[in-house]
Coordinates of C-alpha atoms and ligand atoms in Angstrom, one line a residue:
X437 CA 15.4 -1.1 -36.4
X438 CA 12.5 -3.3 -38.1
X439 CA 10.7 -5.5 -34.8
X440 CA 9.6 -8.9 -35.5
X441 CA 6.3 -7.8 -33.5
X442 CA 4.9 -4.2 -32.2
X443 CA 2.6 -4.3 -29.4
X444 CA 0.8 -1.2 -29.6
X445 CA -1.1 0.9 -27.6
X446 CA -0.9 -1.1 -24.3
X447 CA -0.9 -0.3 -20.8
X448 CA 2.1 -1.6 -19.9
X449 CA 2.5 -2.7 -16.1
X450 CA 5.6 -2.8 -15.0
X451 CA 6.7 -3.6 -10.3
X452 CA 7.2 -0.1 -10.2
X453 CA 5.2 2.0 -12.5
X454 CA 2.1 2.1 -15.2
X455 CA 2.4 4.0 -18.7
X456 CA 1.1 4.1 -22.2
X457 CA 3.4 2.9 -24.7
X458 CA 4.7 0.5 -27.3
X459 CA 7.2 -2.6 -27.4
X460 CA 8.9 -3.7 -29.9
X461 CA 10.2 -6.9 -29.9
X462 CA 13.0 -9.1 -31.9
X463 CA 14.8 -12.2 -31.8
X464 CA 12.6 -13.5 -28.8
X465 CA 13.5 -10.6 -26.8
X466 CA 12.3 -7.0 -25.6
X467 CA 14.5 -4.5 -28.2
X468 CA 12.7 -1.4 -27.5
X469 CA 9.6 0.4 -25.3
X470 CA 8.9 3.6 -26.1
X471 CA 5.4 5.9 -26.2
X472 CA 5.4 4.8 -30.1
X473 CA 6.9 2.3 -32.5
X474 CA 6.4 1.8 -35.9
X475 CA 7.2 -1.4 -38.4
X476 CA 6.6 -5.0 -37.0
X477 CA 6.0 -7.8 -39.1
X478 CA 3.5 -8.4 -36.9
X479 CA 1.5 -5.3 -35.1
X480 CA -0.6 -6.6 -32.0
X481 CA -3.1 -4.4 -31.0
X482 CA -3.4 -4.0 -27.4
X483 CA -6.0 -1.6 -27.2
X484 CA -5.3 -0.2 -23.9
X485 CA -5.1 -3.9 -22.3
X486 CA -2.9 -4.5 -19.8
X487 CA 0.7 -5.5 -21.2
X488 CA 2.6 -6.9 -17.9
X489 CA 6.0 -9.5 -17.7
X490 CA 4.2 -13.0 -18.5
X491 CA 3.7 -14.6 -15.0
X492 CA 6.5 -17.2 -13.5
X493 CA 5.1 -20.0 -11.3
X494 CA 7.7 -20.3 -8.6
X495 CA 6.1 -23.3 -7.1
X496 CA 4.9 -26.0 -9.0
X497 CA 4.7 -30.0 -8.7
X498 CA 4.8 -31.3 -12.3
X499 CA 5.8 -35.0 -13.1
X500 CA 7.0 -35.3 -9.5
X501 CA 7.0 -38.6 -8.1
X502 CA 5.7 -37.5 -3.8
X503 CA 7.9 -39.3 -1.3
X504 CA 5.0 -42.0 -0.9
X505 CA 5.4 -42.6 -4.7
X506 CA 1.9 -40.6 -6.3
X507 CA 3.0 -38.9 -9.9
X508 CA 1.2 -35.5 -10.3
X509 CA -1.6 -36.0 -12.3
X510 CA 0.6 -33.0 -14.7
X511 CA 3.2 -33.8 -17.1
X512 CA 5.2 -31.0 -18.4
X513 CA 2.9 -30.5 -21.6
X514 CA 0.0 -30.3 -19.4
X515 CA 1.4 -28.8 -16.4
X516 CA 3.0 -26.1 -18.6
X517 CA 0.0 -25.6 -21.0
X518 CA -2.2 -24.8 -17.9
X519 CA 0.1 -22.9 -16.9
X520 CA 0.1 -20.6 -20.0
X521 CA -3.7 -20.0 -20.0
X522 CA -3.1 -19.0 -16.7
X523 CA -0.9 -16.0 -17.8
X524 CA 2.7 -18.0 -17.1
X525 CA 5.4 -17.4 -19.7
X526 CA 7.5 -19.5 -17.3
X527 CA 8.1 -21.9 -14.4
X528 CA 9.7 -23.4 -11.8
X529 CA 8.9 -26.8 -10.9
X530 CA 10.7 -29.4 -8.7
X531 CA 13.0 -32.1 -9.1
X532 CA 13.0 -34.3 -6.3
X533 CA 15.9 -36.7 -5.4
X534 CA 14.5 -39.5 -3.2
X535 CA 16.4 -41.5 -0.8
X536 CA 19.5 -42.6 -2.3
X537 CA 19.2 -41.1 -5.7
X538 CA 22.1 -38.9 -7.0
X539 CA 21.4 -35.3 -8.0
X540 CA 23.1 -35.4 -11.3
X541 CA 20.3 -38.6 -12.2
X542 CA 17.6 -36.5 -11.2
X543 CA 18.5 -33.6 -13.3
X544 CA 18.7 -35.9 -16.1
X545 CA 15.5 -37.5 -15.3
X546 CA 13.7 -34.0 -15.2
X547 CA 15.6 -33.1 -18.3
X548 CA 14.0 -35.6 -20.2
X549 CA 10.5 -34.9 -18.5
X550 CA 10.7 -30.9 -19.0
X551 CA 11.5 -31.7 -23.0
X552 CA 7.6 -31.6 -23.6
X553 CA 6.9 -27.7 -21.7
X554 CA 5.5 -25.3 -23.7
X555 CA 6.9 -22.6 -21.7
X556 CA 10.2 -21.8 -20.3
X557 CA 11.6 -24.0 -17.1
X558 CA 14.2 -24.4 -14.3
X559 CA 14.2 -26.5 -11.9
X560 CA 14.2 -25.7 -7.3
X561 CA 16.1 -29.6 -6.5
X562 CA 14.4 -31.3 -3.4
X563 CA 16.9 -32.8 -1.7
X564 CA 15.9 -35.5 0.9
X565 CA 19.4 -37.3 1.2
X566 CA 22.5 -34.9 2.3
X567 CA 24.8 -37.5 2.0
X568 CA 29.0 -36.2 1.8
X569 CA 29.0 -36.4 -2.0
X570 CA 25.6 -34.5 -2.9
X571 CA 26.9 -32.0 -0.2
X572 CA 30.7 -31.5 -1.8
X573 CA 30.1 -32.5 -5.5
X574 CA 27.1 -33.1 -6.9
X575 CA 25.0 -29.6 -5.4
X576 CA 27.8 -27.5 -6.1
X577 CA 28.2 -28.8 -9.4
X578 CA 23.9 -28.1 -9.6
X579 CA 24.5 -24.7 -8.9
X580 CA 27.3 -24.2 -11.3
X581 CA 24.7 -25.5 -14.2
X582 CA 22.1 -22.8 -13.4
X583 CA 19.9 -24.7 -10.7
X584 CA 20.6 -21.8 -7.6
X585 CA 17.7 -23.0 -5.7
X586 CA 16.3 -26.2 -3.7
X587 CA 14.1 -27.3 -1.1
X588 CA 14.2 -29.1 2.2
X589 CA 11.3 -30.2 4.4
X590 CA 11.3 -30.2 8.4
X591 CA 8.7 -32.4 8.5
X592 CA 7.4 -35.9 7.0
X593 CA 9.6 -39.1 8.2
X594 CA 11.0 -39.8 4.4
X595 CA 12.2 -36.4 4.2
X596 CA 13.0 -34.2 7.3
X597 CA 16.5 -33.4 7.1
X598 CA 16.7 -32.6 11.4
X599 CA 17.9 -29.1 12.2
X600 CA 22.1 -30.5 12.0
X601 CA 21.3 -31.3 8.6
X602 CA 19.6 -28.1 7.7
X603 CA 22.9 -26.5 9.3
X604 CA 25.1 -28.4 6.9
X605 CA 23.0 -27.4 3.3
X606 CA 22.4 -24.3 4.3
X607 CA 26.5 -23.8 4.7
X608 CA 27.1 -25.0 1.1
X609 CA 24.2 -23.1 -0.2
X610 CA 25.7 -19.7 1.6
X611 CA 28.8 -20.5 -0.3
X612 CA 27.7 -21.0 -3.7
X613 CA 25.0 -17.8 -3.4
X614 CA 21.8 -20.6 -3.9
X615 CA 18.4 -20.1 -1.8
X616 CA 17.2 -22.4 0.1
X617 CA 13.4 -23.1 -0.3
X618 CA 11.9 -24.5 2.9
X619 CA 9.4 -26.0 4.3
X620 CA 8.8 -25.5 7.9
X621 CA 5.9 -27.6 10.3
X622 CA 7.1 -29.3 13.3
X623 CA 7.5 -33.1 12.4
X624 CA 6.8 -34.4 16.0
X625 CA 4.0 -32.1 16.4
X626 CA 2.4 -33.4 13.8
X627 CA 3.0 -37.1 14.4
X628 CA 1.9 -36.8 18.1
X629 CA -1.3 -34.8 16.5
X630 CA -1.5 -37.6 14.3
X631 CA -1.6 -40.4 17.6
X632 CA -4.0 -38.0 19.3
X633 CA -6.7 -38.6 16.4
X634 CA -6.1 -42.3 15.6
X635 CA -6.7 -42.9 19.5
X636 CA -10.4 -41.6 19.0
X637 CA -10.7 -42.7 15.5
X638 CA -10.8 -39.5 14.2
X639 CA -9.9 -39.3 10.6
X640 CA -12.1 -37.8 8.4
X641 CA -10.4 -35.4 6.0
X642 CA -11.2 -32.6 8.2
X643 CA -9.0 -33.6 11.1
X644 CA -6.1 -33.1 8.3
X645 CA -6.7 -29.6 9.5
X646 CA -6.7 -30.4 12.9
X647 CA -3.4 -32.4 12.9
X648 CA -1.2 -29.5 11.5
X649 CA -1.4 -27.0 14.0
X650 CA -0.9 -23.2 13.3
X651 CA 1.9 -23.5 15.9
X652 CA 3.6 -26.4 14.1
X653 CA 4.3 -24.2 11.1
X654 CA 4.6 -21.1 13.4
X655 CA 7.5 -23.4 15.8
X656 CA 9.2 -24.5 12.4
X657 CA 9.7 -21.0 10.2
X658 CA 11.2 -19.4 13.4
X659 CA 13.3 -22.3 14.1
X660 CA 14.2 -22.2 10.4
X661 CA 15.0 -18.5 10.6
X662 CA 17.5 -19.1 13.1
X663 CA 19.2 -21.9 11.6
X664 CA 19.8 -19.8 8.7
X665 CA 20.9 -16.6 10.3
X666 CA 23.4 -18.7 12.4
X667 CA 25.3 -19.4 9.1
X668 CA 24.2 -16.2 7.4
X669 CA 22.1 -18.0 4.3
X670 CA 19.5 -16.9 2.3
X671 CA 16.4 -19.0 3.2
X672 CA 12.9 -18.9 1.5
X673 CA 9.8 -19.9 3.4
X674 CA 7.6 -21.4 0.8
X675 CA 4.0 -21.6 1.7
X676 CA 3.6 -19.7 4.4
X677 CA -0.6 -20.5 5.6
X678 CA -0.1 -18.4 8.9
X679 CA -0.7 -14.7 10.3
X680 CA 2.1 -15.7 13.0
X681 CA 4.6 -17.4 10.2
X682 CA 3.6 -14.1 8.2
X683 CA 4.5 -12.1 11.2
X684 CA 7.7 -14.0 12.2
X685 CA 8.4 -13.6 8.6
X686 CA 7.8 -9.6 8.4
X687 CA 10.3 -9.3 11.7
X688 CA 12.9 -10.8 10.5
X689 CA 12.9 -9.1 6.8
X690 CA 13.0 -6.1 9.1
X691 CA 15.6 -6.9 10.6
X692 CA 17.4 -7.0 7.9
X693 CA 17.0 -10.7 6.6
X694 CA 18.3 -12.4 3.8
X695 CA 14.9 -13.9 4.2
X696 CA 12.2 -14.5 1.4
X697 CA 8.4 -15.8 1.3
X698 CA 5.4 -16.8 -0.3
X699 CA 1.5 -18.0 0.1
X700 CA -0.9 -19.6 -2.1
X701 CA -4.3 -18.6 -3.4
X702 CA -5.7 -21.3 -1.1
X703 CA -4.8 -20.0 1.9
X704 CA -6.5 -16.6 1.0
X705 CA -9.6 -18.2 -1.3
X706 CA -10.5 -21.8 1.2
X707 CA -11.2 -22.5 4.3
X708 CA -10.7 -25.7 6.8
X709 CA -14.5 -25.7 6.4
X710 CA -14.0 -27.2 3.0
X711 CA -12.5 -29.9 4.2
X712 CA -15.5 -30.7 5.9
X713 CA -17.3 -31.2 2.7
X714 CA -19.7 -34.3 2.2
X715 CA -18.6 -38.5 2.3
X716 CA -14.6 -37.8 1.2
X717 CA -15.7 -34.8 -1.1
X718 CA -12.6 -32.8 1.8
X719 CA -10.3 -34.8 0.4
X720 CA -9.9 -32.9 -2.6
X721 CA -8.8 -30.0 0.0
X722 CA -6.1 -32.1 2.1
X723 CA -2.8 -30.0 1.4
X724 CA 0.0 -29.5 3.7
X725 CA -0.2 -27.2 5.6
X726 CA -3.8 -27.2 5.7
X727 CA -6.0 -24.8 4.9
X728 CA -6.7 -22.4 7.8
X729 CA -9.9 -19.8 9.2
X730 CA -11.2 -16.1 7.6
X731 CA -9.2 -14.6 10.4
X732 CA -6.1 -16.1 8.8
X733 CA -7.0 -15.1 5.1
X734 CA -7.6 -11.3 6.4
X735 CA -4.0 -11.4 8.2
X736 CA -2.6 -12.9 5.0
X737 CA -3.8 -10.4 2.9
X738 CA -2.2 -8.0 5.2
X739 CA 1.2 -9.0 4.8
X740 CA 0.8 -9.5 1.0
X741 CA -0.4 -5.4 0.7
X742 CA 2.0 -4.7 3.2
X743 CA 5.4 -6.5 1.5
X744 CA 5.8 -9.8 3.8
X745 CA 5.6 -11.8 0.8
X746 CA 7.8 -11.7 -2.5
X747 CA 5.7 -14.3 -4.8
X748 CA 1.7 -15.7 -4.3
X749 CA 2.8 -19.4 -5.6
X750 CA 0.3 -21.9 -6.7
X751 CA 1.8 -25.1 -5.4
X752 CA 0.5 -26.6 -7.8
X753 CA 0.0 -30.1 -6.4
X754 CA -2.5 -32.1 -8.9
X755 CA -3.3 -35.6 -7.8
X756 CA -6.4 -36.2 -9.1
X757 CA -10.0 -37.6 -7.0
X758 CA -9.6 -41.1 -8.0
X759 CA -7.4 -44.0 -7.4
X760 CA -4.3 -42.7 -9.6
X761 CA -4.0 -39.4 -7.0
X762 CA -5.6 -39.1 -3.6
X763 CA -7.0 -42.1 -3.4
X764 CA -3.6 -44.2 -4.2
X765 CA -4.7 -46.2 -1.0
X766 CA -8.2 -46.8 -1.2
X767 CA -11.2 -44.5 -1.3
X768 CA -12.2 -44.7 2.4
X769 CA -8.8 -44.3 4.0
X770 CA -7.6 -42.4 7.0
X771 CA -6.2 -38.7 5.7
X772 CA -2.7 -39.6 6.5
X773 CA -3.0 -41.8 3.7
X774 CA -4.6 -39.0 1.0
X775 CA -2.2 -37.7 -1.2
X776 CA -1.6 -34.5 -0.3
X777 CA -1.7 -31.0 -2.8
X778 CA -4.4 -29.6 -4.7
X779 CA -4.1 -28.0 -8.3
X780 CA -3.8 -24.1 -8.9
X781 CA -1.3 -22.9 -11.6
X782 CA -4.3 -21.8 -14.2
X783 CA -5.8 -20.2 -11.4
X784 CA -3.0 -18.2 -9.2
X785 CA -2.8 -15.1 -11.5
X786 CA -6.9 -14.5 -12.3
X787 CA -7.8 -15.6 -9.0
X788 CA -4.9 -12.8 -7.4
X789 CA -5.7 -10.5 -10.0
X790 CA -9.2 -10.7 -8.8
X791 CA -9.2 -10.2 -5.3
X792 CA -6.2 -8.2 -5.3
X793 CA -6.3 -5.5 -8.0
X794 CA -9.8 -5.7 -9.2
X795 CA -10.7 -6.0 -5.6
X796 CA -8.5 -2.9 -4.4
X797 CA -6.8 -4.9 -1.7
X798 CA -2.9 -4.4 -3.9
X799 CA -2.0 -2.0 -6.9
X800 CA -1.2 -3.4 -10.5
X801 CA 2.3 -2.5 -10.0
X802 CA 2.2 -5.4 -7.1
X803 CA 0.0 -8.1 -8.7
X804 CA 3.6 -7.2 -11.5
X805 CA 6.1 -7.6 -8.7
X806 CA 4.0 -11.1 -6.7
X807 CA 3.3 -12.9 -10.1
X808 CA 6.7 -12.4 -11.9
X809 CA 8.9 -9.0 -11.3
X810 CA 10.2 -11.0 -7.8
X811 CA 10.1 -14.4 -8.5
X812 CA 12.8 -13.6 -11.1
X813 CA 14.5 -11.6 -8.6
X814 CA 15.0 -14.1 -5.9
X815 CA 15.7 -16.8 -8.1
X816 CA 18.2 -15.4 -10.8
X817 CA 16.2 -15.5 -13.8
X818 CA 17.8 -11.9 -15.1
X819 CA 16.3 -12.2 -18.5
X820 CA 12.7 -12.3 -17.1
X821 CA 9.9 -10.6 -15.1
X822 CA 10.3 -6.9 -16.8
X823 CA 9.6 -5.0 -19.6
X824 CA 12.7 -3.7 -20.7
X825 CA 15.4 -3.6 -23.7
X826 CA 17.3 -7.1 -23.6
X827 CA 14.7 -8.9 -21.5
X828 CA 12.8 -12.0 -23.1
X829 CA 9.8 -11.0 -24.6
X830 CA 7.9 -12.8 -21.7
X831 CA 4.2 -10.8 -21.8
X832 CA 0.8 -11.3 -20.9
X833 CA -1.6 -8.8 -22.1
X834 CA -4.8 -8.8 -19.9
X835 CA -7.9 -8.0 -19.9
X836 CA -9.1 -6.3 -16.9
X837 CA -12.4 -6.1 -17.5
X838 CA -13.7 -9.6 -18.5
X839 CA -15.8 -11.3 -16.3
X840 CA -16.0 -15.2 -15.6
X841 CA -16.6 -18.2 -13.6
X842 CA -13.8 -20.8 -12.9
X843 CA -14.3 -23.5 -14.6
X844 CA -12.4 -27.0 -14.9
X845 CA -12.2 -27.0 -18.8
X846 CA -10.5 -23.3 -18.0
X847 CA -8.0 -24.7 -16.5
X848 CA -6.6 -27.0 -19.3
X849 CA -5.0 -28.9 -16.8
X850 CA -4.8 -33.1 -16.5
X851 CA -7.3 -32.9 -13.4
X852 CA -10.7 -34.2 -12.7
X853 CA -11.6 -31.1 -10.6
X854 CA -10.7 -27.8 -9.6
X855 CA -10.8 -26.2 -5.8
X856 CA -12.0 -23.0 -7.1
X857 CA -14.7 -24.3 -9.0
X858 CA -17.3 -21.7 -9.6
X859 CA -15.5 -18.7 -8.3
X860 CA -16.7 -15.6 -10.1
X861 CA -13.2 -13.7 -11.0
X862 CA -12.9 -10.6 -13.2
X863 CA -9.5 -10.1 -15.5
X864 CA -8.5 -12.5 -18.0
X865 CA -4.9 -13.4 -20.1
X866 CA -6.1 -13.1 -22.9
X867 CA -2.3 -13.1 -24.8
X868 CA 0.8 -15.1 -23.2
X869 CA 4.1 -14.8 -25.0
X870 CA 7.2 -16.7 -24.5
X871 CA 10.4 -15.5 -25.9
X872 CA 8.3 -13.5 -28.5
X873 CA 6.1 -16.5 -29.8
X874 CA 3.0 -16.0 -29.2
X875 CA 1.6 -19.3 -26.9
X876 CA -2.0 -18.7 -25.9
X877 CA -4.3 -16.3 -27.6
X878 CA -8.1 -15.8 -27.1
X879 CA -8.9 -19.3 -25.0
X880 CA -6.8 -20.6 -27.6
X881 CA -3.1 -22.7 -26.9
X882 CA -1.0 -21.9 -30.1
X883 CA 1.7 -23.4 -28.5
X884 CA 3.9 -26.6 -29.6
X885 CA 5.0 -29.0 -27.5
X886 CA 8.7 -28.7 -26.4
X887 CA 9.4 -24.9 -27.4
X888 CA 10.2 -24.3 -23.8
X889 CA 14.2 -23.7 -22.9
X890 CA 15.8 -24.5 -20.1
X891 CA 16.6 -21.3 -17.9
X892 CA 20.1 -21.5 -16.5
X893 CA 20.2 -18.8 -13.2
X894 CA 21.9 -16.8 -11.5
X895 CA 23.1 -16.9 -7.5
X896 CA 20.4 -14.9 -5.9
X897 CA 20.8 -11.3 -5.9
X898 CA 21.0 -10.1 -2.3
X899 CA 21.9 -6.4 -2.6
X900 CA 19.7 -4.6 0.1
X901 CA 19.9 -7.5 2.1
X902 CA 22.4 -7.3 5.0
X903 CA 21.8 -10.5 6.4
X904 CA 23.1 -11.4 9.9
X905 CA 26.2 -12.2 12.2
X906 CA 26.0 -14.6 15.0
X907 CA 28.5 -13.0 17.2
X908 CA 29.9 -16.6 17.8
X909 CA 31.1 -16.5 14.1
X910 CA 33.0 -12.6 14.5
X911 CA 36.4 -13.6 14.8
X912 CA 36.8 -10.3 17.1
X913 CA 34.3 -12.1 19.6
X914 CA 34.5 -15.4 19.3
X915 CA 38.5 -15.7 20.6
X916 CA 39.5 -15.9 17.2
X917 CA 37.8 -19.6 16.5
X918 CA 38.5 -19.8 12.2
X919 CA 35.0 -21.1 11.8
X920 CA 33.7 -19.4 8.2
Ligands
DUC1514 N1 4.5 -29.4 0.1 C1 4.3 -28.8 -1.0 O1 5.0 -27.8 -1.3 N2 3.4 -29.3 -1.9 C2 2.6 -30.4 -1.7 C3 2.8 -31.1 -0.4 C4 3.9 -30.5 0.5 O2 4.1 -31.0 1.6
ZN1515 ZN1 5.9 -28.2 1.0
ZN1516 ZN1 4.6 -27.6 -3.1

């Protein structure tokens, strides 16, 4: 067979194993690895590099309207562009319904939005407003088209869905074999946390931190847990900023979970203290949940070497520092009132590649499985994350050698600053292909606007995952009550 391309001479990086060898790669996908290949139209030299799946962002905010109306400083040309230099063949942003919006118009809104990515896209749905109809029609009929995953919050007024109407999504969800993406910090908590620091006028973005407790999070991923093991459905706990979530987290998978996770380069790389930088400098730092202490970031790391965690996700939030992001409602405003994410996706994979394999703290073959091999795995995208015969050609050949500082122009993103400004990281991307084409090469994009497809998925894959029975729902204890 004559290849479209040869990579040649790589070190290809694969969840499970390293080796030297060859790909050869036609019509946009992977059609053959082996120790070597001639022919290629093309021949790319790898030269020993690193040839790994091309990362997929998981967790991404990209021309997402928040709940208190802020648009992400990202479209999808930029959002998907930084991405790219950041070693992403792919992603996975969100489409948010708001309060009375149907699913089926914010698919089409997204549609129209995602026409201008560079790379590759799905969608997780947020979905704020259960009503009968999204519940019956309109999410079955989003899982049909490919869309097998969503998000509901437990906390903020505008979209908290209470634990009875967790119960009810996570039902259809079970049915139709979709995850469901969560995020878990005790709403009343919060607010009385909130009251608390009002009373004494304390708002300064630091006491952000301060109103989020550990135990909010750590109250709201059990309590999610056992919501979703009462009616047996997969659950993801996107992230997870904790050592107790993390631990909650590892007990359950052990216990045989249909249960999933990430964390974000933040948690791991900042602390609270950075909230607590100069006049409203911390602002720049206000995410939810908040950034946390060193003793969380060495617990975190923990559970990432130790296989608590299937994905590090960038939650990519950008809202830039001026009045169009987090300052929306004035410069010197109380943190409630600061938008609320920070921007990442350039940086997730150099930064983990940094201070995880560089840094000895997880193997190649895991830095494979967190950035891409999983991601695909949870979420049904079966043509990506690997390299093997029939997969897209989705590669990033690294450097692991280069040395740099993070830099804002780096991260070819639409912001006016980055929160890892200045960090010295070592391993670069120097190649990122999607589907074969070849998108960023040497600092360079050679992508075009609106080459990405739409990736239509698969129900998640739970084999090895026994998942639970709430003895009220065995018919052979529960006096025979039909209730599944
Ligand atoms: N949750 C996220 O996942 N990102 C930004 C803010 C939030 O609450
Ligand atoms: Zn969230
Ligand atoms: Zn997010």
């Amino acid at each position: 067979m004559d290849f479209d391309t040869v990579i040649h001479g790589g070190t290809i990086a694969t969840a499970s194993e390293i080796y030297e060898g060859d790909i050869g790669i036609k019509d946009g996908r992977i059609a053959a690895v082996a120790e070597r290949l001639p022919g290629g139209g093309r021949r790319i030299d790898a030269g020993g590099r690193i040839v790994m799946p091309g990362g997929i962002e998981a967790h991404a905010h990209i021309a997402q309207e928040s709940s208190s109306g802020v648009m992400t400083a990202d479209d999808y040309l930029t959002g998907s562009v930084s991405a790219a230099f950041g070693g992403n063949s792919s992603f996975i942003p969100f489409a948010a319904q708001h309060r009375g919006q149907s699913v089926d118009e914010v698919i089409a809104t997204y549609g129209a939005r995602a026409a201008r990515s560079v790379i590759d896209y799905s969608w997780h749905l947020i979905i704020s407003d259960p009503q009968p109809e999204v519940l019956e029609d309109q999410l079955p009929r989003a899982f049909a088209s490919g869309i097998t995953s969503y998000k509901v919050f437990m906390t903020y007024d505008l979209m908290n869905l209470g634990d009875g109407g967790m119960l009810d999504i996570l039902t259809v969800a079970r049915e139709h074999g979709a995850v469901t993406m969560v995020h878990a910090e005790n709403n009343d908590m919060v607010k009385w946390m909130n009251r608390q620091l009002a009373a004494k006028g304390l708002t300064a973005p630091k006491y952000h931190a301060i109103s989020r407790p550990e135990l909010a999070e750590e109250e709201a991923i059990n309590r999610a847990i056992q919501l979703a093991k009462l009616v047996d459905a997969p659950l993801f706990i996107v992230h997870v900023s904790t050592a107790g979530g993390a631990a909650i987290v590892q007990r359950e998978k052990l216990a045989g979970a249909k249960l999933y996770a990430e964390t974000c380069p933040q948690y791991l790389a900042l602390t609270r203290d950075d909230l607590d930088r100069p006049g409203m400098e911390g602002a720049r730092y206000i995410c939810s949940p908040p950034l946390r202490d060193h003793a969380t970031q060495d617990a975190l790391w923990r559970h990432i070497a130790s296989g608590t965690f299937e994905s590090v996700s960038s939650d990519h939030a950008p809202y830039r520092a001026d009045q169009s992001g987090k300052f929306l409602n004035g410069f010197d405003v109380p943190y409630p009132k600061i938008a609320n994410g920070m921007p990442g996706i350039a940086a997730r994979l150099p930064w983990l590649f940094s201070e995880g394999v560089a840094k000895g703290r997880i193997t190649l073959e895991q830095f494979v499985a967190l950035s891409s091999t999983n991601a695909a795995k949870t979420f049904g995208c079966d043509r990506k994350g690997r390299i093997a015969p029939g997969m897209d050609a989705d590669i990033a050949i690294w450097n692991p050698e280069t040395r740099r500082k993070v830099t804002l122009a780096d991260q070819h993103d639409n912001m006016d600053y980055t929160p890892f400004e200045g960090l010295e990281l070592t391993g670069v991307p120097e190649i990122v292909m999607t589907r074969g084409e070849t998108i960023v090469a040497h600092g360079e994009l050679k992508a075009a606007e609106g080459q990405g497809r739409f990736v239509a998925r698969k129900p998640v894959d739970l084999r090895g995952r026994g998942g639970w029975q709430a003895k009220e729902f065995d018919p052979a204890q529960n006096f025979g009550a039909e209730l599944r």
